[in-house]
Structures are given as structure tokens and as C-alpha cells.
CSV table of C-alpha atoms in Angstrom, one decimal:
chain,number,residue,atom,x,y,z
R,1,MET,CA,-27.2,-39.7,70.4
R,2,LYS,CA,-25.0,-41.9,68.0
R,3,ASN,CA,-24.7,-44.9,70.8
R,4,ILE,CA,-28.7,-44.4,71.2
R,5,ILE,CA,-29.7,-44.2,67.4
R,6,PHE,CA,-28.0,-47.0,66.2
R,7,LEU,CA,-29.0,-48.5,63.1
R,8,THR,CA,-31.8,-48.9,60.6
R,9,SER,CA,-32.5,-50.4,57.2
R,10,LEU,CA,-30.0,-53.1,57.2
R,11,LEU,CA,-32.1,-54.7,54.6
R,12,THR,CA,-29.2,-52.5,52.6
R,13,LEU,CA,-26.8,-53.8,54.3
R,14,MET,CA,-28.2,-57.4,53.7
R,15,PHE,CA,-27.4,-57.2,50.3
R,16,ALA,CA,-23.7,-56.0,50.8
R,17,CYS,CA,-21.3,-58.1,50.1
R,18,ARG,CA,-19.3,-60.0,52.4
R,19,PRO,CA,-15.4,-59.9,52.2
R,20,ASN,CA,-13.2,-62.3,50.5
R,21,LYS,CA,-10.4,-63.5,51.7
R,22,GLN,CA,-7.7,-60.8,50.6
R,23,ARG,CA,-3.9,-59.8,51.0
R,24,ASP,CA,-2.9,-57.8,54.0
R,25,ILE,CA,-3.5,-54.4,52.7
R,26,SER,CA,-1.5,-50.6,54.3
R,27,ASN,CA,-3.7,-48.5,56.3
R,28,ALA,CA,-3.4,-46.2,53.4
R,29,GLU,CA,-5.2,-48.6,51.2
R,30,TYR,CA,-7.6,-49.0,53.8
R,31,VAL,CA,-8.3,-45.6,54.5
R,32,GLU,CA,-8.7,-45.2,50.5
R,33,ILE,CA,-11.2,-48.1,50.2
R,34,ALA,CA,-13.5,-46.8,53.1
R,35,LEU,CA,-13.5,-42.9,51.9
R,36,ASP,CA,-14.0,-43.6,48.7
R,37,SER,CA,-17.1,-46.2,49.2
R,38,ILE,CA,-18.6,-43.8,51.9
R,39,GLU,CA,-18.5,-40.9,49.3
R,40,PHE,CA,-20.1,-43.6,46.9
R,41,TYR,CA,-23.4,-44.2,49.2
R,42,SER,CA,-23.4,-40.8,51.2
R,43,ILE,CA,-26.6,-38.7,50.7
R,44,HIS,CA,-24.3,-36.2,51.2
R,45,LYS,CA,-21.9,-37.2,48.0
R,46,ASN,CA,-22.6,-34.0,46.0
R,47,THR,CA,-22.2,-31.4,49.0
R,48,TYR,CA,-19.4,-32.7,51.1
R,49,ASN,CA,-15.5,-32.2,50.5
R,50,PHE,CA,-14.6,-36.0,50.8
R,51,ASP,CA,-10.9,-35.0,49.5
R,52,SER,CA,-10.1,-33.1,52.1
R,53,LEU,CA,-11.3,-35.6,54.7
R,54,LYS,CA,-9.9,-38.5,53.1
R,55,SER,CA,-6.4,-36.1,53.6
R,56,ASN,CA,-6.8,-35.4,56.6
R,57,ILE,CA,-7.0,-39.0,57.9
R,58,LEU,CA,-3.7,-39.9,56.1
R,59,THR,CA,-1.7,-37.3,57.5
R,60,GLN,CA,-2.4,-38.9,61.1
R,61,ILE,CA,-1.3,-42.4,60.0
R,62,ASN,CA,1.3,-44.8,58.9
R,63,ASP,CA,2.2,-47.9,58.7
R,64,SER,CA,2.9,-48.6,62.3
R,65,THR,CA,-0.6,-47.1,63.3
R,66,LYS,CA,-2.5,-49.8,64.9
R,67,ARG,CA,-5.9,-50.8,62.3
R,68,GLU,CA,-7.9,-50.1,65.5
R,69,VAL,CA,-6.8,-46.5,65.2
R,70,VAL,CA,-7.7,-46.5,61.8
R,71,ILE,CA,-10.8,-47.3,62.9
R,72,GLU,CA,-11.6,-45.0,65.3
R,73,LEU,CA,-10.4,-42.0,62.9
R,74,LEU,CA,-12.5,-43.3,60.2
R,75,ASN,CA,-15.3,-43.2,62.7
R,76,TYR,CA,-14.8,-39.9,63.5
R,77,ALA,CA,-14.9,-38.8,60.2
R,78,ILE,CA,-18.1,-40.3,59.1
R,79,ASP,CA,-19.7,-38.5,62.4
R,80,GLU,CA,-18.5,-35.4,60.7
R,81,VAL,CA,-20.5,-36.0,57.4
R,82,ASP,CA,-23.8,-37.3,59.3
R,83,ILE,CA,-24.3,-38.2,62.6
R,84,HIS,CA,-26.5,-41.0,61.5
R,85,SER,CA,-23.8,-43.1,60.0
R,86,TYR,CA,-21.3,-45.4,62.0
R,87,ILE,CA,-19.2,-48.3,62.2
R,88,LEU,CA,-19.6,-51.8,63.2
R,89,THR,CA,-16.8,-54.0,64.3
R,90,LYS,CA,-17.0,-58.1,63.3
R,91,ASP,CA,-18.3,-58.9,66.6
R,92,GLN,CA,-21.1,-56.1,66.8
R,93,TYR,CA,-22.3,-57.2,63.5
R,94,LYS,CA,-22.1,-61.0,64.5
R,95,ASN,CA,-24.6,-59.9,67.4
R,96,LEU,CA,-27.1,-58.2,64.9
R,97,GLU,CA,-27.0,-61.6,62.7
R,98,THR,CA,-27.4,-64.1,65.9
R,99,GLY,CA,-30.0,-61.6,68.0
R,100,LYS,CA,-27.6,-61.2,70.5
R,101,ALA,CA,-27.9,-57.6,70.3
R,102,GLN,CA,-31.2,-57.3,71.4
R,103,PRO,CA,-31.1,-57.3,75.3
R,104,HIS,CA,-35.0,-58.0,75.7
R,105,LYS,CA,-36.7,-60.5,73.4
R,106,TYR,CA,-39.9,-58.5,73.2
R,107,PRO,CA,-39.6,-54.7,73.8
R,108,PHE,CA,-43.0,-53.7,73.6
R,109,GLN,CA,-46.1,-53.9,75.8
R,110,GLY,CA,-49.7,-53.4,75.7
R,111,GLU,CA,-52.8,-53.1,78.3
R,112,MET,CA,-56.2,-51.2,78.1
R,113,ILE,CA,-56.7,-48.4,80.4
R,114,ASP,CA,-59.8,-47.6,82.3
R,115,GLY,CA,-60.8,-50.3,80.0
R,116,LYS,CA,-61.8,-47.6,77.0
R,117,TYR,CA,-57.7,-47.1,75.4
R,118,ALA,CA,-55.1,-49.4,74.0
R,119,LEU,CA,-51.9,-48.3,75.1
R,120,LEU,CA,-49.3,-49.9,73.5
R,121,THR,CA,-45.5,-48.9,74.2
R,122,LEU,CA,-43.1,-49.8,71.5
R,123,ASP,CA,-38.9,-49.8,71.9
R,124,GLY,CA,-36.5,-50.3,69.2
R,125,PHE,CA,-35.9,-53.8,67.7
R,126,LYS,CA,-31.8,-54.6,67.3
R,127,GLY,CA,-31.3,-57.5,65.2
R,128,VAL,CA,-31.8,-59.0,61.7
R,129,ASP,CA,-32.1,-62.8,62.1
R,130,SER,CA,-34.5,-64.4,61.1
R,131,THR,CA,-36.1,-66.2,64.0
R,132,SER,CA,-36.0,-63.2,66.4
R,133,SER,CA,-37.8,-60.9,63.7
R,134,ASP,CA,-40.4,-63.6,63.1
R,135,ASN,CA,-41.3,-64.0,66.7
R,136,TYR,CA,-41.1,-60.0,67.1
R,137,ALA,CA,-43.6,-59.7,64.4
R,138,ASP,CA,-45.9,-62.2,65.4
R,139,SER,CA,-46.1,-61.4,69.0
R,140,LEU,CA,-46.4,-57.9,68.2
R,141,GLN,CA,-49.3,-58.6,66.0
R,142,ARG,CA,-50.8,-60.8,68.7
R,143,LEU,CA,-50.8,-58.1,71.2
R,144,LEU,CA,-52.7,-55.7,68.9
R,145,LEU,CA,-55.2,-58.2,68.0
R,146,HIS,CA,-55.7,-59.1,72.0
R,147,LEU,CA,-56.2,-55.3,72.7
R,148,HIS,CA,-58.6,-54.8,69.4
R,149,ASN,CA,-60.7,-57.6,71.3
R,150,LYS,CA,-61.3,-55.6,74.5
R,151,LYS,CA,-63.1,-53.3,72.0
R,152,PRO,CA,-60.8,-49.5,72.7
R,153,ILE,CA,-62.5,-46.7,72.2
R,154,GLY,CA,-59.2,-45.2,70.9
R,155,TRP,CA,-55.5,-46.4,70.6
R,156,ILE,CA,-52.2,-44.8,71.7
R,157,VAL,CA,-48.8,-46.0,70.8
R,158,ASP,CA,-46.0,-44.8,72.3
R,159,LEU,CA,-43.0,-44.3,70.3
R,160,ARG,CA,-41.2,-41.9,73.0
R,161,ASN,CA,-38.4,-44.7,73.6
R,162,ASN,CA,-38.3,-46.2,69.7
R,163,THR,CA,-34.6,-45.3,69.1
R,164,GLY,CA,-34.8,-47.9,65.7
R,165,GLY,CA,-33.4,-50.6,64.7
R,166,TRP,CA,-34.8,-53.2,62.0
R,167,GLU,CA,-37.6,-51.6,60.8
R,168,TYR,CA,-39.5,-55.0,59.4
R,169,PRO,CA,-40.8,-56.3,62.2
R,170,MET,CA,-42.1,-53.1,63.9
R,171,ILE,CA,-44.1,-52.5,60.8
R,172,ALA,CA,-45.3,-56.4,60.4
R,173,GLY,CA,-46.2,-56.1,63.9
R,174,LEU,CA,-48.0,-52.9,63.6
R,175,GLY,CA,-49.9,-53.4,60.5
R,176,PRO,CA,-53.3,-53.9,61.4
R,177,LEU,CA,-53.2,-50.5,62.7
R,178,LEU,CA,-51.4,-48.8,59.8
R,179,GLY,CA,-53.5,-50.4,56.8
R,180,GLU,CA,-52.9,-51.2,53.4
R,181,GLY,CA,-50.9,-49.6,50.7
R,182,ILE,CA,-48.2,-47.6,50.4
R,183,LEU,CA,-46.9,-46.3,54.5
R,184,ALA,CA,-43.3,-44.5,53.5
R,185,TYR,CA,-40.6,-44.2,50.8
R,186,GLU,CA,-37.4,-44.3,51.2
R,187,VAL,CA,-35.3,-41.5,48.5
R,188,ASN,CA,-31.9,-40.9,47.7
R,189,ARG,CA,-29.8,-37.9,47.0
R,190,ASP,CA,-31.2,-37.1,43.8
R,191,GLY,CA,-35.0,-37.4,44.6
R,192,LYS,CA,-35.5,-41.4,43.5
R,193,ILE,CA,-37.3,-43.7,45.4
R,194,GLU,CA,-35.3,-46.7,46.4
R,195,ASN,CA,-37.4,-48.2,48.2
R,196,GLU,CA,-41.4,-48.6,49.8
R,197,TYR,CA,-42.7,-49.6,52.8
R,198,SER,CA,-46.1,-51.2,53.2
R,199,TYR,CA,-47.7,-53.9,55.2
R,200,ALA,CA,-50.2,-55.1,52.5
R,201,LYS,CA,-51.3,-54.2,49.3
R,202,LEU,CA,-54.2,-55.0,46.7
R,203,ASN,CA,-52.4,-56.9,43.5
R,204,GLN,CA,-53.6,-57.1,40.2
R,205,LYS,CA,-56.9,-58.9,41.2
R,206,SER,CA,-57.8,-56.5,44.0
R,207,ILE,CA,-56.8,-58.9,46.6
R,208,LEU,CA,-55.4,-58.3,49.6
R,209,THR,CA,-51.6,-59.5,49.8
R,210,LYS,CA,-48.7,-59.5,52.2
R,211,GLN,CA,-45.9,-56.9,51.7
R,212,ILE,CA,-43.4,-58.3,54.5
R,213,GLU,CA,-42.5,-62.1,54.9
R,214,LEU,CA,-42.6,-62.1,58.8
R,215,ILE,CA,-46.2,-62.3,58.7
R,216,ASP,CA,-48.3,-65.3,58.1
R,217,SER,CA,-51.6,-63.4,57.0
R,218,VAL,CA,-53.0,-60.1,56.7
R,219,VAL,CA,-55.0,-58.8,59.7
R,220,ILE,CA,-56.5,-55.2,59.3
R,221,PHE,CA,-59.0,-53.8,61.3
R,222,ASN,CA,-62.1,-52.5,59.3
R,223,GLU,CA,-63.3,-49.6,61.3
R,224,LYS,CA,-60.7,-46.7,61.4
R,225,PRO,CA,-60.2,-45.9,65.2
R,226,SER,CA,-58.9,-42.8,66.9
R,227,ILE,CA,-54.8,-43.2,67.0
R,228,VAL,CA,-52.7,-40.6,68.8
R,229,VAL,CA,-48.7,-41.6,68.5
R,230,LEU,CA,-47.3,-40.2,71.0
R,231,ILE,CA,-43.3,-39.3,69.9
R,232,GLY,CA,-40.2,-37.6,71.4
R,233,ASN,CA,-36.4,-36.5,71.3
R,234,GLU,CA,-35.4,-40.3,71.8
R,235,THR,CA,-38.0,-41.1,68.8
R,236,GLY,CA,-34.8,-41.7,66.0
R,237,SER,CA,-34.1,-43.8,62.5
R,238,ALA,CA,-36.5,-46.4,62.1
R,239,GLY,CA,-38.6,-44.9,65.4
R,240,GLU,CA,-39.1,-41.8,63.2
R,241,LEU,CA,-39.5,-44.4,59.9
R,242,LEU,CA,-42.9,-45.3,62.2
R,243,THR,CA,-43.7,-42.1,62.9
R,244,LEU,CA,-44.2,-41.0,59.2
R,245,CYS,CA,-45.7,-44.4,58.7
R,246,PHE,CA,-48.5,-42.6,60.7
R,247,LEU,CA,-48.3,-39.3,59.7
R,248,ASP,CA,-51.5,-38.2,57.4
R,249,ASN,CA,-53.3,-41.4,58.5
R,250,PRO,CA,-57.1,-40.7,59.1
R,251,ASN,CA,-58.0,-40.1,62.3
R,252,THR,CA,-54.8,-40.1,63.8
R,253,ILE,CA,-52.6,-37.4,65.5
R,254,LEU,CA,-48.3,-37.0,66.6
R,255,LEU,CA,-48.5,-35.4,70.2
R,256,GLY,CA,-44.8,-34.9,72.0
R,257,THR,CA,-42.1,-33.2,71.1
R,258,PRO,CA,-39.9,-33.1,68.0
R,259,THR,CA,-38.2,-36.6,67.1
R,260,ASN,CA,-34.5,-37.1,67.2
R,261,GLY,CA,-33.6,-35.5,63.7
R,262,VAL,CA,-32.1,-38.7,61.6
R,263,PRO,CA,-35.1,-40.2,59.5
R,264,THR,CA,-32.8,-41.4,57.2
R,265,GLY,CA,-32.0,-45.0,56.0
R,266,ILE,CA,-28.7,-46.6,55.8
R,267,ALA,CA,-26.5,-48.6,52.8
R,268,GLY,CA,-23.7,-50.8,54.4
R,269,PHE,CA,-20.4,-52.4,53.2
R,270,PHE,CA,-18.2,-54.3,54.5
R,271,MET,CA,-14.4,-53.8,54.8
R,272,PRO,CA,-11.6,-56.6,53.7
R,273,ASP,CA,-10.9,-57.2,57.6
R,274,SER,CA,-15.4,-57.6,57.6
R,275,THR,CA,-15.9,-54.4,59.6
R,276,MET,CA,-18.7,-53.1,58.4
R,277,ILE,CA,-19.2,-49.2,57.4
R,278,CYS,CA,-22.7,-47.9,57.6
R,279,VAL,CA,-23.7,-44.9,55.5
R,280,THR,CA,-26.9,-42.4,55.9
R,281,SER,CA,-28.0,-43.0,51.8
R,282,SER,CA,-31.6,-41.9,51.6
R,283,VAL,CA,-34.3,-39.8,53.5
R,284,PHE,CA,-37.9,-41.3,54.6
R,285,LYS,CA,-40.8,-39.9,53.2
R,286,ASN,CA,-44.1,-40.7,54.5
R,287,ARG,CA,-47.0,-42.0,51.9
R,288,ASN,CA,-47.8,-38.1,50.8
R,289,MET,CA,-43.7,-37.6,50.7
R,290,LYS,CA,-43.4,-35.4,53.4
R,291,GLY,CA,-40.7,-36.0,55.2
R,292,ASN,CA,-37.0,-33.7,54.9
R,293,GLY,CA,-34.1,-35.7,57.3
R,294,LYS,CA,-35.3,-33.6,59.7
R,295,PRO,CA,-37.1,-34.1,63.1
R,296,VAL,CA,-40.9,-35.0,63.0
R,297,GLN,CA,-43.0,-32.3,64.3
R,298,PRO,CA,-46.1,-33.2,66.9
R,299,TYR,CA,-49.4,-32.2,65.8
R,300,ILE,CA,-50.0,-31.3,69.2
R,301,TYR,CA,-46.9,-30.0,71.4
R,302,GLU,CA,-46.8,-31.7,75.0
R,303,SER,CA,-43.3,-31.7,76.6
R,304,ASP,CA,-45.0,-32.6,80.0
R,305,ASN,CA,-44.7,-36.6,80.6
R,306,THR,CA,-47.1,-35.9,83.4
R,307,GLU,CA,-49.5,-34.5,81.3
R,308,ILE,CA,-49.1,-36.6,77.7
R,309,LEU,CA,-51.5,-39.0,78.4
R,310,SER,CA,-54.0,-37.2,79.9
R,311,ARG,CA,-53.9,-34.7,76.4
R,312,ALA,CA,-54.0,-37.9,74.8
R,313,TYR,CA,-57.2,-39.6,76.3
R,314,LYS,CA,-59.0,-36.1,75.8
R,315,TRP,CA,-58.3,-36.1,72.1
R,316,ILE,CA,-59.6,-39.8,71.6
R,317,ASP,CA,-62.6,-38.8,73.7
R,318,GLU,CA,-63.0,-35.8,71.1
R,319,ASN,CA,-62.2,-37.2,68.1
R,320,ARG,CA,-63.5,-41.0,68.6
């Protein structure tokens, strides 16, 4: 699943320092730097034997080992620690920065069903460049406003294929449905809040202010519509964060099957050769501090994709 659940919480990565030009280092030094930093950031620091992991890698390499092989061994190692951790090559990270990692410019679509239900399908967004992020957030919000003007009796937000990515454009685009206030938290291994997620909040003068710079102004639907959020095993990483942002919201349910099980934040650091190592460092929780780093469970279980929309329509009809 690692090749599907690609990245999340890249804000932490953007704060990481880029490497300076340094002398060539040995493979053993490279492994020491990598594993020491992995242990420092890892949510499993207090429970995993990183010394044993380091020793195991060092016994498999020498000075003639190709650096690509060393990196591959490190990738296997962090996979043992946590399935959400991964390594990005210099080119892979460059693709994120330039928007090339996102195959579809706008991986979402919306439509009215039977003139009654607004169906919004939202896949993951893999990119961190400002232009793509701005366009994504603005276009997604415009789609929501277009559907809202059709006066649906309820909304269906389909996250079943949302494998994660850069969460802020997705939260900003969904903001009118998510509403104001804190939506979710990121909590570290010591139980301390490292980050909070909000679309808009009231300031000290009780003025609603935006919390994500990707949007020009705050738009929130005054009415509290019935919302069904569709989830499944492919809902992962930042997709699970979005799920938690909806969890416990008024007149909202989760329908489908349990999510992938990586609702966790990532801390990243650059190695001297510009390889980026991304380590699971926190757990996502909803506004009521619900969330344990495991799959998010649906309120109503439904595994039959031929029936799931009918279940959603029925729930909206009964709870509008």
C-alpha cells in the first residue's frame, strides 16, 4: 500500500533544511545520519529498537556498496518501523515542487443526482507547489458553490479513492462544507498537539478569518446540510485526515468500509545528497480528539459498491 499512500503533512517537510554542499561521506556515515534522524522524528522512538536496525544495515554494506543500494536498505528499514514512512529521491521531490507528481490537474468532480443530491468525488492531491495548490483549492471551492446553488437536499462526499497528498488545498476547497473552527489536530508521541487544522476561525473581534492562505475569502454555507462521507480501504493518509475533519460534525455520517489505517503526519529531512526521508511523527485526531492512528471506522458499514449510493440517498432522505 505504500506505493499508493504517498505523502501527507508536507508542511513539516517544507520547514526542513535543505542540504548544503558537503564532503563525500562514507556509506556507514550516511546510514548513521539517516537512522539517527529517523529515530529523532519517529513516533515510535520510545518503543522501537533503532540500534538493532542500524546494526543490521551496517552489516550489509561496505565502502564499495552503491549508494542506491544503501538507500534501498534504508527504505526497507523504515518500512519495518512504520508502513507510512518512505523515501523520496531528489527527482521525486522536485516533481512535487513543480506539480509534475500530480497526473490530473483537478482530481475531483461533482454532479447533481436526480436533482436532489450533490455528489462530490475527491481523489488525492499530490503536489506542494503554490500555483497548483491555489488552483486546486479555488476550483474545488467553486465547484462546491456551483452545486450549492442547485439547492441539494444533501451532500455525498466520496473519499473512497482519496489516497492522500497535500491536505491544505483539499481542506480549503471543502471549507464551505466543513465549517468554522478547529477541524482536526496532529498529536506527537508525547501526546502534545503539534498542529491544528482549520479552514476558518473567529478572531478576537468575532470576525470570521481564513486560516489557509490558498483561498481569497471565507465562504461557509449557513445551513447545516445532511452529509454522507463515503470511505473505504483506499482512503488513506490525508484522505483519512479529511475523514476525521468530518467525523462528529452535525448531521454527518461515514458510510462504507474502514479506511486504510495510516491517519498519521509526516516529518521529513534531507540527506546530504538531497534524498528526502519522510518519517511518521504524529497521529491525526478530530476536533474532539478522536483518532488513534488506526483505520477510521464507518458509522454504517457497506462494502457493496452497487448499493452504497442507494444507502447514502436513503440516509439523506431520512435525515434532511
